[in-house]
């Protein structure tokens, strides 16, 4: 089967060298195992999705707060904040059983992750995301197996396996949003 060159560039970085072409900086994101141990494959795929989010936001500062298209409050920074909350919920609260609140959203301000994503929140938002990812990575590494469970008010009993699959899906969906938002900000595609 012949794979279109544009798709190959997404994984190999064979662009034109302008810095905004498809594939730039993405050479190693999807180099994890494609066979073998289930945990290694799931963790590698989630790591690739996390790296994609960082890549979509790379080289930007206050521009991260630029909204997609009015009236939407969606922004790259909002996605960083939202995914910090998602990491916190599933790994820290549900699987580890910690009694913690989300960092940016609440019952009183359910869209706080997006609505509070102003230019002055860049450092705080990235620090929160990095802290939650670090906790999640440590929790997964220390888990004896993928069948450990936690209780979630929405889903009921969930396993680490389910959470990893859900997180891959969550990042993949939002990385699609990030593609479009980044292109709107500075024309960069495929970063």
Short mmCIF file of N, CA and C in Angstrom, two decimals:
data_model
loop_
_atom_site.label_atom_id
_atom_site.label_comp_id
_atom_site.label_asym_id
_atom_site.label_seq_id
_atom_site.Cartn_x
_atom_site.Cartn_y
_atom_site.Cartn_z
N UNK A 1 0.84 -1.17 0.00
CA UNK A 1 0.00 0.00 0.00
C UNK A 1 0.89 1.24 0.00
N UNK A 2 0.55 2.19 -0.83
CA UNK A 2 1.28 3.46 -0.90
C UNK A 2 0.66 4.44 0.08
N UNK A 3 1.48 5.00 0.97
CA UNK A 3 1.02 5.99 1.94
C UNK A 3 1.34 7.37 1.38
N UNK A 4 0.35 8.27 1.35
CA UNK A 4 0.61 9.62 0.81
C UNK A 4 1.77 10.29 1.54
N UNK A 5 2.60 11.00 0.77
CA UNK A 5 3.77 11.67 1.34
C UNK A 5 3.42 12.58 2.50
N UNK A 6 2.30 13.29 2.42
CA UNK A 6 1.92 14.22 3.49
C UNK A 6 1.81 13.49 4.81
N UNK A 7 1.26 12.29 4.84
CA UNK A 7 1.14 11.53 6.08
C UNK A 7 2.50 11.07 6.57
N UNK A 8 3.37 10.68 5.67
CA UNK A 8 4.70 10.25 6.07
C UNK A 8 5.44 11.41 6.73
N UNK A 9 5.27 12.63 6.18
CA UNK A 9 5.94 13.80 6.74
C UNK A 9 5.54 14.06 8.18
N UNK A 10 4.31 13.69 8.54
CA UNK A 10 3.88 13.89 9.93
C UNK A 10 4.77 13.15 10.91
N UNK A 11 5.34 12.04 10.47
CA UNK A 11 6.12 11.20 11.37
C UNK A 11 7.62 11.27 11.10
N UNK A 12 8.03 11.77 9.96
CA UNK A 12 9.45 11.78 9.64
C UNK A 12 10.07 13.16 9.62
N UNK A 13 9.25 14.21 9.50
CA UNK A 13 9.79 15.56 9.48
C UNK A 13 10.42 15.94 8.15
N UNK A 14 10.03 15.29 7.06
CA UNK A 14 10.60 15.60 5.75
C UNK A 14 9.92 16.80 5.13
N UNK A 15 10.08 17.95 5.75
CA UNK A 15 9.44 19.17 5.24
C UNK A 15 10.41 20.00 4.44
N UNK A 16 10.08 21.23 4.26
CA UNK A 16 10.87 22.11 3.41
C UNK A 16 11.92 22.90 4.17
N UNK A 17 11.91 22.81 5.51
CA UNK A 17 12.90 23.53 6.29
C UNK A 17 12.49 24.93 6.69
N UNK A 18 11.24 25.30 6.47
CA UNK A 18 10.81 26.66 6.79
C UNK A 18 10.50 26.84 8.27
N UNK A 19 10.37 25.73 9.01
CA UNK A 19 10.05 25.83 10.43
C UNK A 19 8.56 25.75 10.70
N UNK A 20 7.73 25.86 9.68
CA UNK A 20 6.29 25.76 9.88
C UNK A 20 5.69 24.61 9.07
N UNK A 21 6.53 23.78 8.47
CA UNK A 21 6.00 22.71 7.66
C UNK A 21 5.58 21.52 8.51
N UNK A 22 4.82 20.65 7.89
CA UNK A 22 4.38 19.43 8.56
C UNK A 22 5.58 18.62 8.98
N UNK A 23 5.53 18.14 10.21
CA UNK A 23 6.55 17.21 10.69
C UNK A 23 7.65 17.84 11.50
N UNK A 24 7.86 19.12 11.45
CA UNK A 24 8.96 19.74 12.18
C UNK A 24 8.88 19.42 13.66
N UNK A 25 9.95 18.87 14.20
CA UNK A 25 10.01 18.58 15.63
C UNK A 25 9.25 17.35 16.05
N UNK A 26 8.67 16.62 15.12
CA UNK A 26 7.83 15.50 15.51
C UNK A 26 8.50 14.15 15.30
N UNK A 27 9.77 14.14 14.95
CA UNK A 27 10.43 12.91 14.55
C UNK A 27 10.36 11.79 15.59
N UNK A 28 10.39 12.14 16.87
CA UNK A 28 10.50 11.10 17.89
C UNK A 28 9.23 10.91 18.71
N UNK A 29 8.20 11.68 18.45
CA UNK A 29 7.00 11.57 19.27
C UNK A 29 6.36 10.19 19.19
N UNK A 30 6.32 9.61 18.02
CA UNK A 30 5.62 8.34 17.85
C UNK A 30 6.59 7.20 17.60
N UNK A 31 7.69 7.19 18.33
CA UNK A 31 8.70 6.14 18.15
C UNK A 31 8.58 5.04 19.20
N UNK A 32 7.51 5.05 19.98
CA UNK A 32 7.31 4.02 21.00
C UNK A 32 6.99 2.67 20.38
N UNK A 33 6.90 1.64 21.21
CA UNK A 33 6.68 0.28 20.69
C UNK A 33 5.31 0.13 20.03
N UNK A 34 5.27 -0.67 18.98
CA UNK A 34 4.02 -0.98 18.29
C UNK A 34 3.60 -2.42 18.54
N UNK A 35 4.44 -3.16 19.24
CA UNK A 35 4.13 -4.54 19.63
C UNK A 35 4.67 -4.76 21.03
N UNK A 36 4.24 -5.86 21.64
CA UNK A 36 4.80 -6.23 22.93
C UNK A 36 3.92 -5.85 24.11
N UNK A 37 4.56 -5.47 25.18
CA UNK A 37 3.91 -5.22 26.45
C UNK A 37 2.85 -4.12 26.35
N UNK A 38 1.64 -4.43 26.83
CA UNK A 38 0.52 -3.50 26.75
C UNK A 38 0.80 -2.20 27.49
N UNK A 39 1.33 -2.29 28.70
CA UNK A 39 1.59 -1.07 29.48
C UNK A 39 2.56 -0.17 28.74
N UNK A 40 3.64 -0.73 28.22
CA UNK A 40 4.63 0.08 27.49
C UNK A 40 4.00 0.77 26.30
N UNK A 41 3.13 0.06 25.56
CA UNK A 41 2.49 0.67 24.39
C UNK A 41 1.54 1.79 24.79
N UNK A 42 0.72 1.56 25.83
CA UNK A 42 -0.24 2.58 26.26
C UNK A 42 0.49 3.81 26.79
N UNK A 43 1.50 3.60 27.60
CA UNK A 43 2.26 4.73 28.17
C UNK A 43 2.97 5.49 27.06
N UNK A 44 3.57 4.78 26.10
CA UNK A 44 4.26 5.45 25.00
C UNK A 44 3.29 6.27 24.15
N UNK A 45 2.09 5.74 23.91
CA UNK A 45 1.12 6.48 23.10
C UNK A 45 0.63 7.72 23.86
N UNK A 46 0.41 7.59 25.17
CA UNK A 46 0.01 8.77 25.95
C UNK A 46 1.15 9.79 25.99
N UNK A 47 2.38 9.32 26.15
CA UNK A 47 3.52 10.24 26.12
C UNK A 47 3.59 10.99 24.79
N UNK A 48 3.32 10.29 23.69
CA UNK A 48 3.34 10.92 22.36
C UNK A 48 2.26 11.99 22.26
N UNK A 49 1.10 11.72 22.81
CA UNK A 49 0.02 12.71 22.77
C UNK A 49 0.36 13.92 23.64
N UNK A 50 0.96 13.69 24.80
CA UNK A 50 1.39 14.81 25.65
C UNK A 50 2.45 15.64 24.93
N UNK A 51 3.39 14.96 24.28
CA UNK A 51 4.44 15.67 23.54
C UNK A 51 3.85 16.47 22.39
N UNK A 52 2.79 15.96 21.80
CA UNK A 52 2.13 16.69 20.71
C UNK A 52 1.53 17.99 21.23
N UNK A 53 0.89 17.94 22.39
CA UNK A 53 0.35 19.17 22.97
C UNK A 53 1.46 20.19 23.19
N UNK A 54 2.57 19.75 23.78
CA UNK A 54 3.68 20.67 24.02
C UNK A 54 4.20 21.24 22.70
N UNK A 55 4.29 20.41 21.68
CA UNK A 55 4.77 20.86 20.38
C UNK A 55 3.82 21.88 19.76
N UNK A 56 2.52 21.64 19.89
CA UNK A 56 1.53 22.58 19.34
C UNK A 56 1.65 23.95 20.00
N UNK A 57 2.11 23.99 21.24
CA UNK A 57 2.22 25.24 22.00
C UNK A 57 3.62 25.83 21.96
N UNK A 58 4.58 25.14 21.37
CA UNK A 58 5.98 25.57 21.42
C UNK A 58 6.20 26.91 20.73
N UNK A 59 7.08 27.69 21.35
CA UNK A 59 7.46 28.97 20.78
C UNK A 59 6.46 30.09 21.01
N UNK A 60 5.41 29.83 21.75
CA UNK A 60 4.39 30.85 22.01
C UNK A 60 4.42 31.25 23.48
N UNK A 61 4.11 32.48 23.76
CA UNK A 61 3.98 32.98 25.13
C UNK A 61 2.54 33.40 25.36
N UNK A 62 2.32 34.71 25.46
CA UNK A 62 0.95 35.20 25.68
C UNK A 62 -0.02 34.83 24.55
N UNK A 63 0.53 34.52 23.36
CA UNK A 63 -0.33 34.13 22.25
C UNK A 63 -1.11 32.85 22.54
N UNK A 64 -0.64 32.09 23.52
CA UNK A 64 -1.34 30.86 23.90
C UNK A 64 -2.78 31.15 24.33
N UNK A 65 -3.04 32.37 24.76
CA UNK A 65 -4.37 32.74 25.24
C UNK A 65 -5.31 33.20 24.12
N UNK A 66 -4.80 33.27 22.88
CA UNK A 66 -5.65 33.70 21.76
C UNK A 66 -6.79 32.70 21.60
N UNK A 67 -8.01 33.22 21.55
CA UNK A 67 -9.20 32.38 21.41
C UNK A 67 -9.33 31.90 19.98
N UNK A 68 -9.97 30.74 19.81
CA UNK A 68 -10.11 30.15 18.48
C UNK A 68 -11.00 31.00 17.60
N UNK A 69 -12.28 30.92 17.78
CA UNK A 69 -13.24 31.67 16.98
C UNK A 69 -14.39 32.07 17.91
N UNK A 70 -14.67 33.35 18.03
CA UNK A 70 -15.78 33.77 18.89
C UNK A 70 -17.08 33.09 18.45
N UNK A 71 -17.94 32.71 19.35
CA UNK A 71 -17.93 33.01 20.78
C UNK A 71 -17.20 31.96 21.62
N UNK A 72 -16.50 31.03 20.99
CA UNK A 72 -15.81 29.97 21.74
C UNK A 72 -14.73 30.56 22.64
N UNK A 73 -14.56 29.97 23.82
CA UNK A 73 -13.48 30.37 24.72
C UNK A 73 -12.27 29.45 24.56
N UNK A 74 -12.28 28.57 23.57
CA UNK A 74 -11.20 27.62 23.33
C UNK A 74 -9.91 28.33 22.95
N UNK A 75 -8.82 27.96 23.61
CA UNK A 75 -7.49 28.49 23.30
C UNK A 75 -6.47 27.40 23.61
N UNK A 76 -5.25 27.56 23.11
CA UNK A 76 -4.21 26.59 23.44
C UNK A 76 -3.97 26.56 24.94
N UNK A 77 -3.92 27.72 25.58
CA UNK A 77 -3.71 27.77 27.03
C UNK A 77 -4.88 27.12 27.76
N UNK A 78 -6.10 27.34 27.27
CA UNK A 78 -7.25 26.68 27.85
C UNK A 78 -7.13 25.17 27.77
N UNK A 79 -6.61 24.66 26.65
CA UNK A 79 -6.40 23.22 26.52
C UNK A 79 -5.36 22.72 27.52
N UNK A 80 -4.29 23.47 27.72
CA UNK A 80 -3.27 23.09 28.72
C UNK A 80 -3.92 23.01 30.10
N UNK A 81 -4.71 24.00 30.46
CA UNK A 81 -5.36 24.04 31.76
C UNK A 81 -6.39 22.91 31.88
N UNK A 82 -7.17 22.70 30.82
CA UNK A 82 -8.17 21.63 30.83
C UNK A 82 -7.49 20.27 31.02
N UNK A 83 -6.41 20.03 30.29
CA UNK A 83 -5.74 18.73 30.38
C UNK A 83 -5.01 18.57 31.71
N UNK A 84 -4.58 19.66 32.33
CA UNK A 84 -4.04 19.57 33.70
C UNK A 84 -5.13 19.08 34.65
N UNK A 85 -6.33 19.64 34.50
CA UNK A 85 -7.46 19.20 35.33
C UNK A 85 -7.84 17.75 35.05
N UNK A 86 -7.82 17.35 33.79
CA UNK A 86 -8.16 15.97 33.43
C UNK A 86 -7.13 15.00 34.02
N UNK A 87 -5.85 15.32 33.89
CA UNK A 87 -4.80 14.50 34.50
C UNK A 87 -5.04 14.38 36.00
N UNK A 88 -5.30 15.50 36.64
CA UNK A 88 -5.50 15.53 38.11
C UNK A 88 -6.70 14.67 38.51
N UNK A 89 -7.78 14.82 37.77
CA UNK A 89 -8.98 14.06 38.10
C UNK A 89 -8.73 12.56 38.04
N UNK A 90 -8.26 12.09 36.87
CA UNK A 90 -8.19 10.64 36.67
C UNK A 90 -7.06 9.99 37.46
N UNK A 91 -5.89 10.57 37.49
CA UNK A 91 -4.76 9.91 38.15
C UNK A 91 -4.71 10.22 39.65
N UNK A 92 -4.83 11.47 40.02
CA UNK A 92 -4.67 11.85 41.43
C UNK A 92 -5.94 11.56 42.24
N UNK A 93 -7.10 12.01 41.75
CA UNK A 93 -8.34 11.86 42.52
C UNK A 93 -8.93 10.45 42.39
N UNK A 94 -9.13 9.99 41.17
CA UNK A 94 -9.83 8.71 40.97
C UNK A 94 -8.93 7.52 41.28
N UNK A 95 -7.77 7.42 40.62
CA UNK A 95 -6.94 6.23 40.82
C UNK A 95 -6.17 6.24 42.13
N UNK A 96 -5.59 7.38 42.50
CA UNK A 96 -4.81 7.43 43.74
C UNK A 96 -5.69 7.69 44.96
N UNK A 97 -6.93 8.12 44.74
CA UNK A 97 -7.86 8.33 45.84
C UNK A 97 -7.61 9.57 46.68
N UNK A 98 -6.87 10.53 46.14
CA UNK A 98 -6.61 11.76 46.89
C UNK A 98 -7.85 12.65 46.87
N UNK A 99 -8.10 13.30 47.99
CA UNK A 99 -9.24 14.22 48.11
C UNK A 99 -8.76 15.60 47.67
N UNK A 100 -8.81 15.86 46.37
CA UNK A 100 -8.33 17.14 45.81
C UNK A 100 -9.40 17.74 44.91
N UNK A 101 -9.35 19.05 44.81
CA UNK A 101 -10.21 19.77 43.87
C UNK A 101 -9.45 19.94 42.56
N UNK A 102 -10.16 20.18 41.49
CA UNK A 102 -9.50 20.50 40.23
C UNK A 102 -8.80 21.84 40.39
N UNK A 103 -7.79 22.08 39.62
CA UNK A 103 -7.00 23.31 39.74
C UNK A 103 -7.72 24.53 39.15
N UNK A 104 -8.44 24.34 38.06
CA UNK A 104 -8.97 25.48 37.32
C UNK A 104 -10.48 25.51 37.20
N UNK A 105 -11.13 24.40 37.26
CA UNK A 105 -12.58 24.32 37.13
C UNK A 105 -13.19 23.91 38.46
N UNK A 106 -14.48 24.25 38.62
CA UNK A 106 -15.20 23.88 39.83
C UNK A 106 -16.68 23.82 39.49
N UNK A 107 -17.50 23.40 40.45
CA UNK A 107 -18.94 23.40 40.21
C UNK A 107 -19.45 24.83 40.04
N UNK A 108 -18.83 25.78 40.72
CA UNK A 108 -19.23 27.19 40.58
C UNK A 108 -18.74 27.81 39.27
N UNK A 109 -17.57 27.37 38.80
CA UNK A 109 -16.98 27.89 37.56
C UNK A 109 -16.58 26.70 36.69
N UNK A 110 -17.57 26.04 36.08
CA UNK A 110 -17.26 24.82 35.34
C UNK A 110 -16.36 25.01 34.12
N UNK A 111 -16.30 26.21 33.57
CA UNK A 111 -15.45 26.50 32.41
C UNK A 111 -14.21 27.31 32.81
N UNK A 112 -13.83 27.23 34.09
CA UNK A 112 -12.69 28.00 34.57
C UNK A 112 -11.39 27.66 33.87
N UNK A 113 -11.26 26.42 33.41
CA UNK A 113 -10.05 26.04 32.69
C UNK A 113 -9.89 26.86 31.41
N UNK A 114 -10.98 27.10 30.70
CA UNK A 114 -10.92 27.89 29.47
C UNK A 114 -11.12 29.38 29.72
N UNK A 115 -12.11 29.72 30.54
CA UNK A 115 -12.41 31.14 30.76
C UNK A 115 -11.30 31.88 31.49
N UNK A 116 -10.53 31.19 32.32
CA UNK A 116 -9.45 31.83 33.07
C UNK A 116 -8.11 31.79 32.37
N UNK A 117 -8.10 31.39 31.10
CA UNK A 117 -6.85 31.22 30.36
C UNK A 117 -6.42 32.52 29.70
N UNK A 118 -6.04 33.50 30.52
CA UNK A 118 -5.57 34.78 30.00
C UNK A 118 -4.06 34.79 29.85
N UNK A 119 -3.52 35.80 29.17
CA UNK A 119 -2.07 35.89 28.94
C UNK A 119 -1.24 35.87 30.23
N UNK A 120 -1.81 36.31 31.34
CA UNK A 120 -1.08 36.34 32.60
C UNK A 120 -1.06 34.97 33.30
N UNK A 121 -1.73 33.98 32.73
CA UNK A 121 -1.82 32.65 33.37
C UNK A 121 -0.91 31.60 32.72
N UNK A 122 -0.03 32.00 31.83
CA UNK A 122 0.79 31.03 31.08
C UNK A 122 1.68 30.21 32.00
N UNK A 123 2.49 30.86 32.82
CA UNK A 123 3.44 30.13 33.68
C UNK A 123 2.72 29.23 34.66
N UNK A 124 1.71 29.75 35.33
CA UNK A 124 0.95 28.97 36.30
C UNK A 124 0.31 27.75 35.65
N UNK A 125 -0.21 27.92 34.46
CA UNK A 125 -0.90 26.83 33.76
C UNK A 125 0.07 25.73 33.37
N UNK A 126 1.22 26.10 32.80
CA UNK A 126 2.21 25.09 32.44
C UNK A 126 2.75 24.39 33.68
N UNK A 127 2.98 25.13 34.76
CA UNK A 127 3.48 24.51 36.00
C UNK A 127 2.48 23.47 36.51
N UNK A 128 1.19 23.80 36.46
CA UNK A 128 0.15 22.87 36.90
C UNK A 128 0.13 21.63 36.01
N UNK A 129 0.21 21.84 34.70
CA UNK A 129 0.18 20.70 33.77
C UNK A 129 1.38 19.79 34.01
N UNK A 130 2.57 20.39 34.14
CA UNK A 130 3.77 19.58 34.39
C UNK A 130 3.67 18.80 35.70
N UNK A 131 3.15 19.43 36.74
CA UNK A 131 3.01 18.77 38.04
C UNK A 131 2.04 17.58 37.94
N UNK A 132 0.94 17.77 37.25
CA UNK A 132 -0.04 16.69 37.13
C UNK A 132 0.47 15.55 36.26
N UNK A 133 1.17 15.88 35.19
CA UNK A 133 1.76 14.84 34.34
C UNK A 133 2.81 14.06 35.14
N UNK A 134 3.64 14.74 35.91
CA UNK A 134 4.66 14.07 36.72
C UNK A 134 4.02 13.12 37.73
N UNK A 135 2.93 13.57 38.38
CA UNK A 135 2.23 12.70 39.31
C UNK A 135 1.69 11.48 38.59
N UNK A 136 1.05 11.69 37.44
CA UNK A 136 0.46 10.59 36.68
C UNK A 136 1.54 9.60 36.25
N UNK A 137 2.65 10.10 35.75
CA UNK A 137 3.73 9.20 35.31
C UNK A 137 4.25 8.35 36.47
N UNK A 138 4.43 8.97 37.62
CA UNK A 138 4.91 8.22 38.79
C UNK A 138 3.87 7.20 39.24
N UNK A 139 2.62 7.59 39.24
CA UNK A 139 1.55 6.68 39.66
C UNK A 139 1.49 5.46 38.74
N UNK A 140 1.56 5.69 37.45
CA UNK A 140 1.51 4.59 36.49
C UNK A 140 2.74 3.70 36.66
N UNK A 141 3.91 4.29 36.82
CA UNK A 141 5.14 3.50 36.97
C UNK A 141 5.12 2.63 38.22
N UNK A 142 4.50 3.12 39.29
CA UNK A 142 4.45 2.37 40.55
C UNK A 142 3.31 1.37 40.62
N UNK A 143 2.34 1.46 39.72
CA UNK A 143 1.19 0.56 39.75
C UNK A 143 1.66 -0.87 39.45
N UNK A 144 1.20 -1.84 40.24
CA UNK A 144 1.64 -3.21 40.01
C UNK A 144 1.13 -3.82 38.71
N UNK A 145 -0.01 -3.33 38.22
CA UNK A 145 -0.59 -3.85 36.98
C UNK A 145 -1.65 -2.87 36.48
N UNK A 146 -2.16 -3.12 35.29
CA UNK A 146 -3.14 -2.23 34.66
C UNK A 146 -4.55 -2.41 35.21
N UNK A 147 -4.75 -3.39 36.05
CA UNK A 147 -6.09 -3.66 36.57
C UNK A 147 -6.36 -3.01 37.93
N UNK A 148 -5.44 -2.16 38.43
CA UNK A 148 -5.76 -1.44 39.65
C UNK A 148 -6.98 -0.58 39.36
N UNK A 149 -7.78 -0.33 40.39
CA UNK A 149 -9.05 0.36 40.17
C UNK A 149 -9.22 1.57 41.06
N UNK A 150 -10.08 2.46 40.60
CA UNK A 150 -10.49 3.62 41.36
C UNK A 150 -11.96 3.85 41.14
N UNK A 151 -12.54 4.70 41.99
CA UNK A 151 -13.98 4.99 41.89
C UNK A 151 -14.20 6.40 41.36
N UNK A 152 -15.02 6.49 40.35
CA UNK A 152 -15.35 7.77 39.75
C UNK A 152 -16.86 7.96 39.80
N UNK A 153 -17.32 9.15 40.21
CA UNK A 153 -18.77 9.37 40.29
C UNK A 153 -19.48 9.27 38.94
N UNK A 154 -18.77 9.53 37.86
CA UNK A 154 -19.37 9.48 36.53
C UNK A 154 -19.38 8.07 35.96
N UNK A 155 -18.22 7.38 35.99
CA UNK A 155 -18.08 6.07 35.36
C UNK A 155 -18.21 4.90 36.32
N UNK A 156 -18.16 5.15 37.62
CA UNK A 156 -18.15 4.04 38.57
C UNK A 156 -16.74 3.51 38.73
N UNK A 157 -16.58 2.21 38.78
CA UNK A 157 -15.26 1.60 38.91
C UNK A 157 -14.52 1.66 37.58
N UNK A 158 -13.30 2.18 37.61
CA UNK A 158 -12.47 2.25 36.41
C UNK A 158 -11.10 1.65 36.71
N UNK A 159 -10.49 1.07 35.70
CA UNK A 159 -9.15 0.50 35.86
C UNK A 159 -8.11 1.48 35.32
N UNK A 160 -6.87 1.26 35.70
CA UNK A 160 -5.77 2.05 35.14
C UNK A 160 -5.75 1.89 33.63
N UNK A 161 -6.00 0.69 33.14
CA UNK A 161 -6.04 0.45 31.69
C UNK A 161 -7.06 1.39 31.02
N UNK A 162 -8.27 1.45 31.59
CA UNK A 162 -9.31 2.31 31.02
C UNK A 162 -8.89 3.77 31.04
N UNK A 163 -8.30 4.21 32.15
CA UNK A 163 -7.88 5.61 32.27
C UNK A 163 -6.81 5.93 31.23
N UNK A 164 -5.84 5.05 31.03
CA UNK A 164 -4.81 5.31 30.01
C UNK A 164 -5.43 5.42 28.62
N UNK A 165 -6.35 4.53 28.29
CA UNK A 165 -7.01 4.59 26.99
C UNK A 165 -7.82 5.88 26.87
N UNK A 166 -8.55 6.22 27.93
CA UNK A 166 -9.33 7.46 27.91
C UNK A 166 -8.44 8.68 27.75
N UNK A 167 -7.30 8.70 28.43
CA UNK A 167 -6.40 9.85 28.34
C UNK A 167 -5.82 9.99 26.93
N UNK A 168 -5.50 8.88 26.28
CA UNK A 168 -5.01 8.93 24.90
C UNK A 168 -6.09 9.56 24.02
N UNK A 169 -7.32 9.12 24.19
CA UNK A 169 -8.44 9.67 23.43
C UNK A 169 -8.63 11.15 23.72
N UNK A 170 -8.56 11.52 24.98
CA UNK A 170 -8.77 12.91 25.40
C UNK A 170 -7.72 13.83 24.76
N UNK A 171 -6.45 13.43 24.85
CA UNK A 171 -5.39 14.24 24.24
C UNK A 171 -5.52 14.27 22.73
N UNK A 172 -5.80 13.13 22.11
CA UNK A 172 -5.89 13.10 20.64
C UNK A 172 -6.98 14.04 20.15
N UNK A 173 -8.12 14.02 20.81
CA UNK A 173 -9.23 14.90 20.42
C UNK A 173 -8.82 16.37 20.56
N UNK A 174 -8.24 16.72 21.69
CA UNK A 174 -7.87 18.11 21.91
C UNK A 174 -6.65 18.53 21.10
N UNK A 175 -5.77 17.60 20.75
CA UNK A 175 -4.66 17.94 19.87
C UNK A 175 -5.16 18.30 18.48
N UNK A 176 -6.29 17.73 18.08
CA UNK A 176 -6.92 18.15 16.82
C UNK A 176 -7.38 19.59 16.90
N UNK A 177 -7.96 19.97 18.04
CA UNK A 177 -8.33 21.37 18.24
C UNK A 177 -7.08 22.25 18.21
N UNK A 178 -6.02 21.78 18.87
CA UNK A 178 -4.78 22.56 18.95
C UNK A 178 -4.19 22.80 17.57
N UNK A 179 -4.30 21.82 16.66
CA UNK A 179 -3.82 22.00 15.28
C UNK A 179 -4.45 23.24 14.65
N UNK A 180 -5.75 23.34 14.77
CA UNK A 180 -6.48 24.43 14.12
C UNK A 180 -6.21 25.77 14.80
N UNK A 181 -6.14 25.76 16.13
CA UNK A 181 -5.89 27.00 16.86
C UNK A 181 -4.49 27.52 16.54
N UNK A 182 -3.50 26.63 16.53
CA UNK A 182 -2.12 27.05 16.24
C UNK A 182 -2.02 27.63 14.83
N UNK A 183 -2.66 26.99 13.87
CA UNK A 183 -2.60 27.51 12.50
C UNK A 183 -3.23 28.90 12.44
N UNK A 184 -4.28 29.12 13.20
CA UNK A 184 -4.93 30.44 13.22
C UNK A 184 -4.02 31.50 13.84
N UNK A 185 -3.24 31.11 14.84
CA UNK A 185 -2.37 32.08 15.52
C UNK A 185 -1.23 32.56 14.61
N UNK A 186 -0.48 31.62 14.02
CA UNK A 186 0.71 32.02 13.27
C UNK A 186 0.92 31.28 11.96
N UNK A 187 -0.07 30.51 11.54
CA UNK A 187 0.06 29.80 10.27
C UNK A 187 0.81 28.50 10.34
N UNK A 188 1.35 28.17 11.51
CA UNK A 188 2.12 26.92 11.64
C UNK A 188 1.20 25.72 11.52
N UNK A 189 1.62 24.75 10.72
CA UNK A 189 0.86 23.51 10.58
C UNK A 189 1.79 22.34 10.83
N UNK A 190 1.24 21.30 11.43
CA UNK A 190 2.01 20.09 11.65
C UNK A 190 3.03 20.16 12.75
N UNK A 191 3.15 21.29 13.43
CA UNK A 191 4.10 21.38 14.54
C UNK A 191 3.60 20.58 15.71
#
